[in-house]
Amino acid sequence: MSIILGEPDVGGLGAAEDALRRWQYNGAPMQLHPGDLGWYWRFGAAATARAVRTWSRDGEILAVGLLDGPGLIRLTTASDARRDEELGRRMAADIVDPARGVLPEGEANVEAPQDALLQELLRENGWGTDEPWTPLRRDLAEPVEDPGLRVEAVGPERAGEWAAVLRASFKGSTFGEERWLAMASGSPFADARSLTAYDDRGEAVAVATVWSAGPGRPGLIEPMGVHQDHRGRGYGKAITIAAVSALRELGSSSALVCTPSANPGAVPAYESGGFQALPEVRDRRRDA
């Protein structure tokens, strides 16, 4: 059978999530993670379903994409399908043509594994590359050091506090308690944990959420933020260490993050938390 582009309903999100879990392994290129679906769930289950695209053959999902903002699709494939010509050409055709319902006309970005055939096919269609991102990884085989701060896991009763710190960590953020509650209602959150770090006065100063893909698989930190009024005091390093410790407790084999290379403090901050920078990656970009 030929490749079929799918738009799952809410009931079909579980199959996409399960596929993403299976495709995570140590040494994999930076790719879409089930935690990315979990973080998007802050907009609700229906919105998450509307943002997901799948490509299948004979009923088997071979690729999953997430429309993670205007003109941006983040996607990955099964590892043994990354160079599949039929899949790659169908995905390229669906992405390039706005009538297919994947990306709109005009400026657009595609985040895909750097070794995927899709990268070459988009280049042949005139797509260039965008600004670089730096993936970072920390192995979790060994015990994790103490973060040096009180860090607690967050439940619904502290969702408002967690949301307030995240909102104060990113300029223009409107993240509220209802977003956290929506995120926590999603199936990916069953293997996730939200954390809040407190200073010596008991004030919440930094937050993070970690997402496991299952025992023995890489986990993801998304998001992580330090309150703008409490920066420069080591709280970013502390919440990062607490996050990797939580992933190790969840059975993750390693911890992953990805940050814009242009952010001058981000890479050193993660490296201070034991992460090692991997080769830069770039989205494929179509100009207007």
PDB file of N, CA, C and O in Angstrom, residues 113-179:
ATOM      1  N   PRO A 113      15.102  14.977  11.742  1.00  0.00           N
ATOM      2  CA  PRO A 113      16.440  14.424  11.974  1.00  0.00           C
ATOM      3  C   PRO A 113      17.379  14.775  10.826  1.00  0.00           C
ATOM      4  O   PRO A 113      16.999  14.731   9.652  1.00  0.00           O
ATOM      5  N   GLN A 114      18.599  15.122  11.174  1.00  0.00           N
ATOM      6  CA  GLN A 114      19.533  15.613  10.162  1.00  0.00           C
ATOM      7  C   GLN A 114      19.905  14.554   9.126  1.00  0.00           C
ATOM      8  O   GLN A 114      20.312  14.900   8.010  1.00  0.00           O
ATOM      9  N   ASP A 115      19.754  13.275   9.451  1.00  0.00           N
ATOM     10  CA  ASP A 115      20.105  12.213   8.498  1.00  0.00           C
ATOM     11  C   ASP A 115      18.908  11.717   7.699  1.00  0.00           C
ATOM     12  O   ASP A 115      19.018  10.751   6.941  1.00  0.00           O
ATOM     13  N   ALA A 116      17.756  12.373   7.836  1.00  0.00           N
ATOM     14  CA  ALA A 116      16.557  11.931   7.125  1.00  0.00           C
ATOM     15  C   ALA A 116      16.643  12.313   5.648  1.00  0.00           C
ATOM     16  O   ALA A 116      17.130  13.397   5.285  1.00  0.00           O
ATOM     17  N   LEU A 117      16.145  11.437   4.786  1.00  0.00           N
ATOM     18  CA  LEU A 117      16.070  11.734   3.364  1.00  0.00           C
ATOM     19  C   LEU A 117      15.276  13.004   3.109  1.00  0.00           C
ATOM     20  O   LEU A 117      15.553  13.757   2.170  1.00  0.00           O
ATOM     21  N   LEU A 118      14.302  13.282   3.955  1.00  0.00           N
ATOM     22  CA  LEU A 118      13.476  14.474   3.813  1.00  0.00           C
ATOM     23  C   LEU A 118      14.324  15.736   3.749  1.00  0.00           C
ATOM     24  O   LEU A 118      13.993  16.680   3.026  1.00  0.00           O
ATOM     25  N   GLN A 119      15.411  15.786   4.502  1.00  0.00           N
ATOM     26  CA  GLN A 119      16.277  16.959   4.472  1.00  0.00           C
ATOM     27  C   GLN A 119      16.771  17.234   3.051  1.00  0.00           C
ATOM     28  O   GLN A 119      16.738  18.370   2.565  1.00  0.00           O
ATOM     29  N   GLU A 120      17.225  16.199   2.361  1.00  0.00           N
ATOM     30  CA  GLU A 120      17.750  16.366   1.007  1.00  0.00           C
ATOM     31  C   GLU A 120      16.645  16.736   0.020  1.00  0.00           C
ATOM     32  O   GLU A 120      16.848  17.558  -0.878  1.00  0.00           O
ATOM     33  N   LEU A 121      15.472  16.135   0.191  1.00  0.00           N
ATOM     34  CA  LEU A 121      14.368  16.407  -0.721  1.00  0.00           C
ATOM     35  C   LEU A 121      13.869  17.837  -0.574  1.00  0.00           C
ATOM     36  O   LEU A 121      13.515  18.486  -1.576  1.00  0.00           O
ATOM     37  N   LEU A 122      13.830  18.352   0.641  1.00  0.00           N
ATOM     38  CA  LEU A 122      13.433  19.748   0.828  1.00  0.00           C
ATOM     39  C   LEU A 122      14.479  20.692   0.234  1.00  0.00           C
ATOM     40  O   LEU A 122      14.129  21.723  -0.357  1.00  0.00           O
ATOM     41  N   ARG A 123      15.744  20.353   0.377  1.00  0.00           N
ATOM     42  CA  ARG A 123      16.789  21.192  -0.236  1.00  0.00           C
ATOM     43  C   ARG A 123      16.619  21.232  -1.753  1.00  0.00           C
ATOM     44  O   ARG A 123      16.744  22.290  -2.370  1.00  0.00           O
ATOM     45  N   GLU A 124      16.300  20.078  -2.344  1.00  0.00           N
ATOM     46  CA  GLU A 124      16.075  20.037  -3.788  1.00  0.00           C
ATOM     47  C   GLU A 124      14.875  20.889  -4.196  1.00  0.00           C
ATOM     48  O   GLU A 124      14.807  21.367  -5.338  1.00  0.00           O
ATOM     49  N   ASN A 125      13.942  21.105  -3.260  1.00  0.00           N
ATOM     50  CA  ASN A 125      12.777  21.942  -3.528  1.00  0.00           C
ATOM     51  C   ASN A 125      13.028  23.416  -3.211  1.00  0.00           C
ATOM     52  O   ASN A 125      12.089  24.215  -3.187  1.00  0.00           O
ATOM     53  N   GLY A 126      14.278  23.758  -2.938  1.00  0.00           N
ATOM     54  CA  GLY A 126      14.632  25.159  -2.722  1.00  0.00           C
ATOM     55  C   GLY A 126      14.603  25.623  -1.284  1.00  0.00           C
ATOM     56  O   GLY A 126      14.761  26.819  -1.032  1.00  0.00           O
ATOM     57  N   TRP A 127      14.416  24.707  -0.335  1.00  0.00           N
ATOM     58  CA  TRP A 127      14.408  25.092   1.075  1.00  0.00           C
ATOM     59  C   TRP A 127      15.851  25.255   1.556  1.00  0.00           C
ATOM     60  O   TRP A 127      16.697  24.383   1.348  1.00  0.00           O
ATOM     61  N   GLY A 128      16.106  26.357   2.255  1.00  0.00           N
ATOM     62  CA  GLY A 128      17.409  26.572   2.853  1.00  0.00           C
ATOM     63  C   GLY A 128      17.425  26.104   4.299  1.00  0.00           C
ATOM     64  O   GLY A 128      16.644  25.235   4.700  1.00  0.00           O
ATOM     65  N   THR A 129      18.317  26.705   5.085  1.00  0.00           N
ATOM     66  CA  THR A 129      18.404  26.350   6.500  1.00  0.00           C
ATOM     67  C   THR A 129      18.229  27.598   7.345  1.00  0.00           C
ATOM     68  O   THR A 129      18.487  28.720   6.912  1.00  0.00           O
ATOM     69  N   ASP A 130      17.773  27.382   8.582  1.00  0.00           N
ATOM     70  CA  ASP A 130      17.501  28.476   9.508  1.00  0.00           C
ATOM     71  C   ASP A 130      18.617  28.558  10.548  1.00  0.00           C
ATOM     72  O   ASP A 130      19.651  27.895  10.435  1.00  0.00           O
ATOM     73  N   GLU A 131      18.393  29.346  11.592  1.00  0.00           N
ATOM     74  CA  GLU A 131      19.384  29.557  12.638  1.00  0.00           C
ATOM     75  C   GLU A 131      19.710  28.243  13.359  1.00  0.00           C
ATOM     76  O   GLU A 131      18.844  27.369  13.496  1.00  0.00           O
ATOM     77  N   PRO A 132      20.951  28.092  13.837  1.00  0.00           N
ATOM     78  CA  PRO A 132      21.354  26.826  14.475  1.00  0.00           C
ATOM     79  C   PRO A 132      20.798  26.665  15.885  1.00  0.00           C
ATOM     80  O   PRO A 132      20.599  27.634  16.611  1.00  0.00           O
ATOM     81  N   TRP A 133      20.561  25.415  16.239  1.00  0.00           N
ATOM     82  CA  TRP A 133      20.193  25.015  17.591  1.00  0.00           C
ATOM     83  C   TRP A 133      21.267  24.064  18.102  1.00  0.00           C
ATOM     84  O   TRP A 133      21.898  23.343  17.318  1.00  0.00           O
ATOM     85  N   THR A 134      21.447  24.053  19.423  1.00  0.00           N
ATOM     86  CA  THR A 134      22.425  23.152  20.036  1.00  0.00           C
ATOM     87  C   THR A 134      21.719  22.114  20.896  1.00  0.00           C
ATOM     88  O   THR A 134      21.121  22.464  21.918  1.00  0.00           O
ATOM     89  N   PRO A 135      21.741  20.837  20.489  1.00  0.00           N
ATOM     90  CA  PRO A 135      21.236  19.782  21.373  1.00  0.00           C
ATOM     91  C   PRO A 135      22.285  19.478  22.452  1.00  0.00           C
ATOM     92  O   PRO A 135      23.495  19.582  22.198  1.00  0.00           O
ATOM     93  N   LEU A 136      21.835  19.106  23.613  1.00  0.00           N
ATOM     94  CA  LEU A 136      22.738  18.713  24.699  1.00  0.00           C
ATOM     95  C   LEU A 136      22.207  17.436  25.338  1.00  0.00           C
ATOM     96  O   LEU A 136      20.998  17.213  25.395  1.00  0.00           O
ATOM     97  N   ARG A 137      23.125  16.633  25.822  1.00  0.00           N
ATOM     98  CA  ARG A 137      22.754  15.337  26.398  1.00  0.00           C
ATOM     99  C   ARG A 137      23.558  15.102  27.670  1.00  0.00           C
ATOM    100  O   ARG A 137      24.733  15.450  27.748  1.00  0.00           O
ATOM    101  N   ARG A 138      22.908  14.490  28.665  1.00  0.00           N
ATOM    102  CA  ARG A 138      23.615  14.037  29.865  1.00  0.00           C
ATOM    103  C   ARG A 138      23.283  12.580  30.102  1.00  0.00           C
ATOM    104  O   ARG A 138      22.106  12.201  30.193  1.00  0.00           O
ATOM    105  N   ASP A 139      24.310  11.772  30.225  1.00  0.00           N
ATOM    106  CA  ASP A 139      24.123  10.353  30.529  1.00  0.00           C
ATOM    107  C   ASP A 139      23.691  10.195  31.980  1.00  0.00           C
ATOM    108  O   ASP A 139      24.156  10.928  32.867  1.00  0.00           O
ATOM    109  N   LEU A 140      22.790   9.235  32.224  1.00  0.00           N
ATOM    110  CA  LEU A 140      22.251   9.061  33.574  1.00  0.00           C
ATOM    111  C   LEU A 140      22.620   7.711  34.185  1.00  0.00           C
ATOM    112  O   LEU A 140      21.929   7.224  35.075  1.00  0.00           O
ATOM    113  N   ALA A 141      23.709   7.132  33.713  1.00  0.00           N
ATOM    114  CA  ALA A 141      24.132   5.846  34.268  1.00  0.00           C
ATOM    115  C   ALA A 141      24.579   5.979  35.725  1.00  0.00           C
ATOM    116  O   ALA A 141      24.360   5.066  36.538  1.00  0.00           O
ATOM    117  N   GLU A 142      25.170   7.110  36.061  1.00  0.00           N
ATOM    118  CA  GLU A 142      25.690   7.320  37.418  1.00  0.00           C
ATOM    119  C   GLU A 142      24.730   8.177  38.231  1.00  0.00           C
ATOM    120  O   GLU A 142      23.962   8.968  37.675  1.00  0.00           O
ATOM    121  N   PRO A 143      24.758   8.039  39.564  1.00  0.00           N
ATOM    122  CA  PRO A 143      23.899   8.878  40.413  1.00  0.00           C
ATOM    123  C   PRO A 143      24.142  10.358  40.171  1.00  0.00           C
ATOM    124  O   PRO A 143      25.243  10.784  39.794  1.00  0.00           O
ATOM    125  N   VAL A 144      23.110  11.150  40.387  1.00  0.00           N
ATOM    126  CA  VAL A 144      23.163  12.589  40.135  1.00  0.00           C
ATOM    127  C   VAL A 144      23.450  13.317  41.437  1.00  0.00           C
ATOM    128  O   VAL A 144      22.945  12.957  42.499  1.00  0.00           O
ATOM    129  N   GLU A 145      24.272  14.363  41.358  1.00  0.00           N
ATOM    130  CA  GLU A 145      24.636  15.145  42.535  1.00  0.00           C
ATOM    131  C   GLU A 145      23.431  15.883  43.116  1.00  0.00           C
ATOM    132  O   GLU A 145      22.409  16.054  42.449  1.00  0.00           O
ATOM    133  N   ASP A 146      23.574  16.321  44.349  1.00  0.00           N
ATOM    134  CA  ASP A 146      22.507  17.091  44.999  1.00  0.00           C
ATOM    135  C   ASP A 146      22.412  18.476  44.373  1.00  0.00           C
ATOM    136  O   ASP A 146      23.434  19.127  44.147  1.00  0.00           O
ATOM    137  N   PRO A 147      21.209  18.972  44.103  1.00  0.00           N
ATOM    138  CA  PRO A 147      21.100  20.294  43.471  1.00  0.00           C
ATOM    139  C   PRO A 147      21.439  21.457  44.380  1.00  0.00           C
ATOM    140  O   PRO A 147      21.667  22.572  43.910  1.00  0.00           O
ATOM    141  N   GLY A 148      21.428  21.228  45.691  1.00  0.00           N
ATOM    142  CA  GLY A 148      21.780  22.299  46.613  1.00  0.00           C
ATOM    143  C   GLY A 148      20.633  23.225  46.957  1.00  0.00           C
ATOM    144  O   GLY A 148      20.823  24.224  47.653  1.00  0.00           O
ATOM    145  N   LEU A 149      19.437  22.921  46.487  1.00  0.00           N
ATOM    146  CA  LEU A 149      18.236  23.679  46.804  1.00  0.00           C
ATOM    147  C   LEU A 149      17.111  22.707  47.131  1.00  0.00           C
ATOM    148  O   LEU A 149      17.147  21.548  46.717  1.00  0.00           O
ATOM    149  N   ARG A 150      16.109  23.218  47.828  1.00  0.00           N
ATOM    150  CA  ARG A 150      14.904  22.411  48.026  1.00  0.00           C
ATOM    151  C   ARG A 150      14.103  22.411  46.725  1.00  0.00           C
ATOM    152  O   ARG A 150      13.745  23.466  46.213  1.00  0.00           O
ATOM    153  N   VAL A 151      13.858  21.228  46.222  1.00  0.00           N
ATOM    154  CA  VAL A 151      13.104  21.074  44.980  1.00  0.00           C
ATOM    155  C   VAL A 151      11.982  20.083  45.241  1.00  0.00           C
ATOM    156  O   VAL A 151      12.212  19.001  45.798  1.00  0.00           O
ATOM    157  N   GLU A 152      10.771  20.443  44.857  1.00  0.00           N
ATOM    158  CA  GLU A 152       9.614  19.592  45.104  1.00  0.00           C
ATOM    159  C   GLU A 152       8.843  19.323  43.818  1.00  0.00           C
ATOM    160  O   GLU A 152       8.778  20.183  42.932  1.00  0.00           O
ATOM    161  N   ALA A 153       8.262  18.122  43.740  1.00  0.00           N
ATOM    162  CA  ALA A 153       7.380  17.793  42.633  1.00  0.00           C
ATOM    163  C   ALA A 153       6.059  18.532  42.815  1.00  0.00           C
ATOM    164  O   ALA A 153       5.576  18.710  43.939  1.00  0.00           O
ATOM    165  N   VAL A 154       5.464  18.966  41.726  1.00  0.00           N
ATOM    166  CA  VAL A 154       4.273  19.806  41.746  1.00  0.00           C
ATOM    167  C   VAL A 154       3.038  18.990  41.396  1.00  0.00           C
ATOM    168  O   VAL A 154       3.045  18.202  40.453  1.00  0.00           O
ATOM    169  N   GLY A 155       1.971  19.186  42.169  1.00  0.00           N
ATOM    170  CA  GLY A 155       0.658  18.651  41.852  1.00  0.00           C
ATOM    171  C   GLY A 155      -0.298  19.792  41.585  1.00  0.00           C
ATOM    172  O   GLY A 155       0.097  20.967  41.582  1.00  0.00           O
ATOM    173  N   PRO A 156      -1.569  19.490  41.371  1.00  0.00           N
ATOM    174  CA  PRO A 156      -2.554  20.537  41.048  1.00  0.00           C
ATOM    175  C   PRO A 156      -2.618  21.647  42.082  1.00  0.00           C
ATOM    176  O   PRO A 156      -2.887  22.810  41.729  1.00  0.00           O
ATOM    177  N   GLU A 157      -2.358  21.320  43.343  1.00  0.00           N
ATOM    178  CA  GLU A 157      -2.481  22.342  44.387  1.00  0.00           C
ATOM    179  C   GLU A 157      -1.412  23.432  44.275  1.00  0.00           C
ATOM    180  O   GLU A 157      -1.567  24.529  44.811  1.00  0.00           O
ATOM    181  N   ARG A 158      -0.323  23.159  43.561  1.00  0.00           N
ATOM    182  CA  ARG A 158       0.735  24.162  43.386  1.00  0.00           C
ATOM    183  C   ARG A 158       0.902  24.554  41.925  1.00  0.00           C
ATOM    184  O   ARG A 158       1.915  25.143  41.556  1.00  0.00           O
ATOM    185  N   ALA A 159      -0.074  24.238  41.118  1.00  0.00           N
ATOM    186  CA  ALA A 159       0.008  24.557  39.688  1.00  0.00           C
ATOM    187  C   ALA A 159       0.105  26.058  39.453  1.00  0.00           C
ATOM    188  O   ALA A 159       0.840  26.519  38.574  1.00  0.00           O
ATOM    189  N   GLY A 160      -0.626  26.835  40.235  1.00  0.00           N
ATOM    190  CA  GLY A 160      -0.597  28.281  40.059  1.00  0.00           C
ATOM    191  C   GLY A 160       0.782  28.860  40.344  1.00  0.00           C
ATOM    192  O   GLY A 160       1.243  29.761  39.628  1.00  0.00           O
ATOM    193  N   GLU A 161       1.414  28.367  41.386  1.00  0.00           N
ATOM    194  CA  GLU A 161       2.760  28.846  41.735  1.00  0.00           C
ATOM    195  C   GLU A 161       3.750  28.497  40.634  1.00  0.00           C
ATOM    196  O   GLU A 161       4.571  29.324  40.220  1.00  0.00           O
ATOM    197  N   TRP A 162       3.697  27.243  40.133  1.00  0.00           N
ATOM    198  CA  TRP A 162       4.586  26.795  39.054  1.00  0.00           C
ATOM    199  C   TRP A 162       4.373  27.673  37.828  1.00  0.00           C
ATOM    200  O   TRP A 162       5.339  28.140  37.200  1.00  0.00           O
ATOM    201  N   ALA A 163       3.120  27.915  37.487  1.00  0.00           N
ATOM    202  CA  ALA A 163       2.801  28.719  36.309  1.00  0.00           C
ATOM    203  C   ALA A 163       3.321  30.140  36.455  1.00  0.00           C
ATOM    204  O   ALA A 163       3.809  30.739  35.482  1.00  0.00           O
ATOM    205  N   ALA A 164       3.233  30.707  37.649  1.00  0.00           N
ATOM    206  CA  ALA A 164       3.688  32.074  37.860  1.00  0.00           C
ATOM    207  C   ALA A 164       5.195  32.199  37.648  1.00  0.00           C
ATOM    208  O   ALA A 164       5.670  33.183  37.064  1.00  0.00           O
ATOM    209  N   VAL A 165       5.952  31.216  38.102  1.00  0.00           N
ATOM    210  CA  VAL A 165       7.402  31.257  37.905  1.00  0.00           C
ATOM    211  C   VAL A 165       7.741  31.096  36.426  1.00  0.00           C
ATOM    212  O   VAL A 165       8.600  31.807  35.891  1.00  0.00           O
ATOM    213  N   LEU A 166       7.066  30.182  35.749  1.00  0.00           N
ATOM    214  CA  LEU A 166       7.339  30.017  34.327  1.00  0.00           C
ATOM    215  C   LEU A 166       6.996  31.295  33.562  1.00  0.00           C
ATOM    216  O   LEU A 166       7.758  31.730  32.685  1.00  0.00           O
ATOM    217  N   ARG A 167       5.891  31.897  33.918  1.00  0.00           N
ATOM    218  CA  ARG A 167       5.464  33.140  33.253  1.00  0.00           C
ATOM    219  C   ARG A 167       6.505  34.238  33.454  1.00  0.00           C
ATOM    220  O   ARG A 167       6.763  35.037  32.547  1.00  0.00           O
ATOM    221  N   ALA A 168       7.118  34.271  34.632  1.00  0.00           N
ATOM    222  CA  ALA A 168       8.124  35.284  34.936  1.00  0.00           C
ATOM    223  C   ALA A 168       9.489  34.933  34.361  1.00  0.00           C
ATOM    224  O   ALA A 168      10.428  35.722  34.465  1.00  0.00           O
ATOM    225  N   SER A 169       9.600  33.755  33.756  1.00  0.00           N
ATOM    226  CA  SER A 169      10.878  33.310  33.195  1.00  0.00           C
ATOM    227  C   SER A 169      11.026  33.651  31.723  1.00  0.00           C
ATOM    228  O   SER A 169      12.139  33.658  31.196  1.00  0.00           O
ATOM    229  N   PHE A 170       9.895  33.892  31.047  1.00  0.00           N
ATOM    230  CA  PHE A 170       9.923  34.126  29.607  1.00  0.00           C
ATOM    231  C   PHE A 170       9.127  35.381  29.277  1.00  0.00           C
ATOM    232  O   PHE A 170       7.932  35.462  29.572  1.00  0.00           O
ATOM    233  N   LYS A 171       9.790  36.335  28.677  1.00  0.00           N
ATOM    234  CA  LYS A 171       9.156  37.596  28.337  1.00  0.00           C
ATOM    235  C   LYS A 171       7.958  37.372  27.423  1.00  0.00           C
ATOM    236  O   LYS A 171       8.047  36.671  26.426  1.00  0.00           O
ATOM    237  N   GLY A 172       6.831  37.951  27.791  1.00  0.00           N
ATOM    238  CA  GLY A 172       5.627  37.839  26.990  1.00  0.00           C
ATOM    239  C   GLY A 172       4.808  36.595  27.248  1.00  0.00           C
ATOM    240  O   GLY A 172       3.744  36.428  26.649  1.00  0.00           O
ATOM    241  N   SER A 173       5.261  35.712  28.136  1.00  0.00           N
ATOM    242  CA  SER A 173       4.513  34.491  28.411  1.00  0.00           C
ATOM    243  C   SER A 173       3.198  34.799  29.111  1.00  0.00           C
ATOM    244  O   SER A 173       3.123  35.674  29.984  1.00  0.00           O
ATOM    245  N   THR A 174       2.158  34.077  28.722  1.00  0.00           N
ATOM    246  CA  THR A 174       0.852  34.207  29.373  1.00  0.00           C
ATOM    247  C   THR A 174       0.443  32.898  30.049  1.00  0.00           C
ATOM    248  O   THR A 174      -0.734  32.690  30.336  1.00  0.00           O
ATOM    249  N   PHE A 175       1.399  32.024  30.285  1.00  0.00           N
ATOM    250  CA  PHE A 175       1.117  30.714  30.854  1.00  0.00           C
ATOM    251  C   PHE A 175       0.417  30.860  32.203  1.00  0.00           C
ATOM    252  O   PHE A 175       0.885  31.566  33.090  1.00  0.00           O
ATOM    253  N   GLY A 176      -0.714  30.170  32.343  1.00  0.00           N
ATOM    254  CA  GLY A 176      -1.481  30.224  33.575  1.00  0.00           C
ATOM    255  C   GLY A 176      -1.754  28.856  34.150  1.00  0.00           C
ATOM    256  O   GLY A 176      -1.431  27.823  33.544  1.00  0.00           O
ATOM    257  N   GLU A 177      -2.346  28.836  35.313  1.00  0.00           N
ATOM    258  CA  GLU A 177      -2.629  27.580  36.012  1.00  0.00           C
ATOM    259  C   GLU A 177      -3.437  26.620  35.142  1.00  0.00           C
ATOM    260  O   GLU A 177      -3.211  25.408  35.157  1.00  0.00           O
ATOM    261  N   GLU A 178      -4.392  27.151  34.363  1.00  0.00           N
ATOM    262  CA  GLU A 178      -5.231  26.283  33.530  1.00  0.00           C
ATOM    263  C   GLU A 178      -4.402  25.536  32.497  1.00  0.00           C
ATOM    264  O   GLU A 178      -4.741  24.415  32.114  1.00  0.00           O
ATOM    265  N   ARG A 179      -3.305  26.154  32.043  1.00  0.00           N
ATOM    266  CA  ARG A 179      -2.443  25.470  31.076  1.00  0.00           C
ATOM    267  C   ARG A 179      -1.744  24.276  31.723  1.00  0.00           C
ATOM    268  O   ARG A 179      -1.619  23.205  31.133  1.00  0.00           O
TER     269      ARG A 179
END
